[in-house]
Amino acid sequence: MTYQPPLRDMQFVIEEWLNAPADWKVIPSFRGVDAELSRQVLEEAGRFTAEELAPLNAQGDRQGCQLEKGQVSTPEGFAAAYQAYVNNGWPALACDPAWGGQGLPQLLDAALQEMLASSNHAWAMYPGIAHGAYECLRAHASPELKDAYLGRIVSGEWLATMCLTEPQAGSDVGLIRTRAEPQGDGSYQLEGNKIFISGGEHDLTDNIVHLVLARLPNAPAGSRGLSLFLVPKRLEKRLNGVYCEGIEHKMGIKGSATCALRFEGAQGWLIGEPQRGLAALFVMMNSARLHVGLQGLGHVESAWQQARSYAAERRQMRAVPRSANSVEPADLIQEHPALRRTLLELRAVSEGLRALGYWGAHLLDQAEHAPEPQARAEAHQLASLLTPIIKAFFTEQGFQLSSAALQVFGGYGYVNDFGIEQTLRDSRITMIYEGTNEIQANDLLIRKVLGAREPLLGNLLDTFRGEAELCGQTESCRRFGDVLIQQCERVRYLTDDLMDSQDPEHPYRAALDYLRLLGWLGLAFAWARTARLAAPKREQPFYRGKWETATYVYDYLLVNLERQAEAVQASRAPLPFLPDDVSIG
Amino acid sequence: MTYQPPLRDMQFVIEEWLNAPADWKVIPSFRGVDAELSRQVLEEAGRFTAEELAPLNAQGDRQGCQLEKGQVSTPEGFAAAYQAYVNNGWPALACDPAWGGQGLPQLLDAALQEMLASSNHAWAMYPGIAHGAYECLRAHASPELKDAYLGRIVSGEWLATMCLTEPQAGSDVGLIRTRAEPQGDGSYQLEGNKIFISGGEHDLTDNIVHLVLARLPNAPAGSRGLSLFLVPKRLEKRLNGVYCEGIEHKMGIKGSATCALRFEGAQGWLIGEPQRGLAALFVMMNSARLHVGLQGLGHVESAWQQARSYAAERRQMRAVPRSANSVEPADLIQEHPALRRTLLELRAVSEGLRALGYWGAHLLDQAEHAPEPQARAEAHQLASLLTPIIKAFFTEQGFQLSSAALQVFGGYGYVNDFGIEQTLRDSRITMIYEGTNEIQANDLLIRKVLGAREPLLGNLLDTFRGEAELCGQTESCRRFGDVLIQQCERVRYLTDDLMDSQDPEHPYRAALDYLRLLGWLGLAFAWARTARLAAPKREQPFYRGKWETATYVYDYLLVNLERQAEAVQASRAPLPFLPDDVSIG
């Protein structure tokens, strides 16, 4: 697979769609960050991912990881690529300069994350988790812990994990049983078993910093009794009591070591307050979920690139209608209407998600750095509403569109020689980890739309309506604005209906369809703005392509928005429990 | 994985939904076939698939096939299971008694095919292809070829292949280059390379009968120049010139050997007329595509069984609303509304597809055996309209719902220990082989709906309307009838619009969505009839379950029908060619 970093489109999103450089200008800590620097950073990241990571992707899938005597070997080339990544300073990109970071915007890191996922999702799992650990330690760890660990995580010298899941506790962390006993010296001794720990053991770094959810003695049952601990693989003078007991054989991301870890007499230190473990994790939630969403985008982009190159080379059957000057016995498959639909869908979703996803990242930057407290608060609210949408909608699209791209290859799509079946397998996990998509949907609808005191949804719809008004001011774009306004009203109506419902189960039945509805509305918004920006420059191929794709989205893809609206409406009906005849043989 | 053959539901479909025994009674060659015999056959088939095949499924995936010195070894246990299959007489089930067959209805074979796919899709590939070869030889081969081969294929002593695809000729058989030279003794010498040949080489039978599409000298280019040849692996006294040069490493069905075959000095015999090779294959098209559709049904059924057992055991989080007498810290995941939706969808689609798929098989029986020529002709027409729908819609559901079932398992769904990720990987090929789903869609809309002289669609819609009227006669079922009538009118309107279109590309843009539309309409029909049959017996758990599921389908699932109708309507809009900015880096 040849990966071509979509630098031109990234530039469009960052500089035109978001107009991010204007926002950077007024942020003191982003002094010196401008469009030119942004392009340089992305070009470098593009080079690294295309030249160092993409070539390792297929072989990483074939080799997988090996566990021998408690030690994990990653696929050939993974460790060297990680060293190059560290040497180039990528782990520190968006970290605080106080801890050795480069202090660049999350927005640029988002583009990097997309490229990492497109080029080698399995490899990207190792550094991907470290950023969350960094945020968590930075916000909640004691000065001593920060001094000992934070700089080394920022530099990439050490990698980190998040140890939450246990066999009986997956989506439900309240069922966690791992215990932590205070040792009297300020440290704790941890005992318990964790599973599905990405990067729980590997050969990329000397040390691994585990962040472990566990229970103090006499802690209450449930999630409110959890505390967070830092447990390094290696203590100053000896190995700690952390044992890798197995690695999973998985459908995809085979180059990523998914470990079962046993903590036995493991020394650790409390992060944050006792029994406030979930709160300590909360600080990283938005960016961790955004990252997973960006993996979905990365898969769509990769699927789109693979499908379009194959479709531009492979000839099968005559297209209807056929171009008059065709002399070959068969036409390129990119000429066939059914395939053109697939290719346009891949393009439209990939570029639309990029705008939305980078917006999410840009909002995280605003939430942290915007000069006005009001602007920070608003950005934070919007970001927290967008995050579950980005996580779940993007990853679902990543999987669905990898499958659509595979179909373009016909039988060749099903064999290992082409990369697309790997993309499909790799993409499937993103709908599950970092909170299943069903959990994202409940977070969005029940917690953030129906449960929040602030009118979070109102702000989002206002942003969409603002764009619709701008579209309405240009004759050629009026159509986009009209549809967008209509659909915003529909979402408002459906939301009010859910708010007024007397049936406590109703929102839980509606949640996933509601999330998808907002995802499609977001795409409609993304393409309306894109159309408006492209309209005056349609004589240039790049903008003409944008315009045609926007037209395609509004002609063809928004039936999905309609479907989701009807699905939300349908969820008013009661839902039977599993009928009791199912075990009748 | 424990596979439970859904015998009770099969019985319901065959005996009540289709009322097949009444049709059998008036067919002389089905004398003695009745409900009791049908149950016995299915029970035996259920025992065989659950006890012999299902236990080999996971290990077949792990081991895959091995190629050494031109010979393929199948996974452990595959050959022994095949011997048992032959000894039990399964290959001969629906074959002509003149050739040693048991002469039972295709309908019973359809149930067998479903069970084979549910329990072990990879294994089922080997015998699955033989049936098409049987039909083709029976209809077109010379008496000498029939004598030499047909009985041995019917008994299962020898297996068969279909050799169509070549590297440059996938969907487009017109690009086939393999050549056949007459040898003057009535035989031909074949030279060429075929790929993606399922069961092209294996260790299940001594001989393999290849049916090969090739070109006679001076045959015209394109698909009209193709002839069909029978080329055995083994001639009477020596091996023939057929060499297995490679086996594919695939996403799934790893236990099925997908071979690259080289024909070099291979002796073969013409089947049917010269240059009428495609016509000779045509006789098997409907049943071969029906079989692939039944694989889709098999995957949905398997996914449904896996998801429901996991959901009935695993506890995570408290459900909203919670049952008052709950004492556990977490509820069964089958109690959570989002999961209940998934489980009901799995059930509803599985059972609905079963009714439709078995109907397709029953129509093939009618087309061959019904006493009245008019009844035979009508059944043939309906079957040929239903076939592409069954092939494409069922396989898409097989893939989509395997993914939905995987989601029920959370992280456990992504690892090999549970079978669901294998089901997902196995299912994906069915959307591609035996004519991609895009090709099925063109066959349905362009050839059969818009192109046929007979009003094929009209007959189908009349059948649906007839059911709607019956529903209308019972108060409790009126709702199903009303919706069904409405939706039939909508399909009629959309079809007329396509017929009247002046844009030759329009139907090609619409075809896949149109096929899905008819698929959902078919499901609506299946569940309307089920509801009507279940309504008077709702005090029995089996029928109450049917009734509740039908209600769920009409409350929740038919938004997909709406979506498809809108998508067909949307395809009026012109579709751009791939914009020319896509290669801008």
Coordinates of N, CA, C and O in Angstrom, one line a residue, chain A residues 12 169 289 332 446 502 529 539:
Chain A
F12 N -6.6 22.8 3.5 CA -7.9 23.5 3.3 C -8.7 23.6 4.6 O -9.2 24.6 5.0
A169 N -15.2 -6.8 34.1 CA -15.5 -5.4 34.1 C -15.0 -4.8 32.8 O -13.8 -4.5 32.6
R289 N -11.1 10.1 23.2 CA -12.2 9.7 22.3 C -12.1 10.4 21.0 O -12.4 9.8 19.9
L332 N -12.6 1.4 -17.4 CA -12.1 1.5 -16.0 C -13.3 1.4 -15.1 O -14.4 1.9 -15.4
I446 N -28.2 11.2 26.7 CA -28.8 11.2 28.0 C -28.0 12.2 28.9 O -28.6 13.0 29.6
Q502 N -42.4 10.8 28.6 CA -42.7 10.3 30.0 C -42.1 8.9 30.2 O -42.2 8.4 31.3
R529 N -20.5 24.4 4.5 CA -19.4 25.4 4.6 C -18.4 25.2 3.5 O -17.9 26.2 2.9
E539 N -13.3 27.8 -10.6 CA -12.5 27.5 -11.9 C -11.3 26.7 -11.5 O -10.6 26.1 -12.4

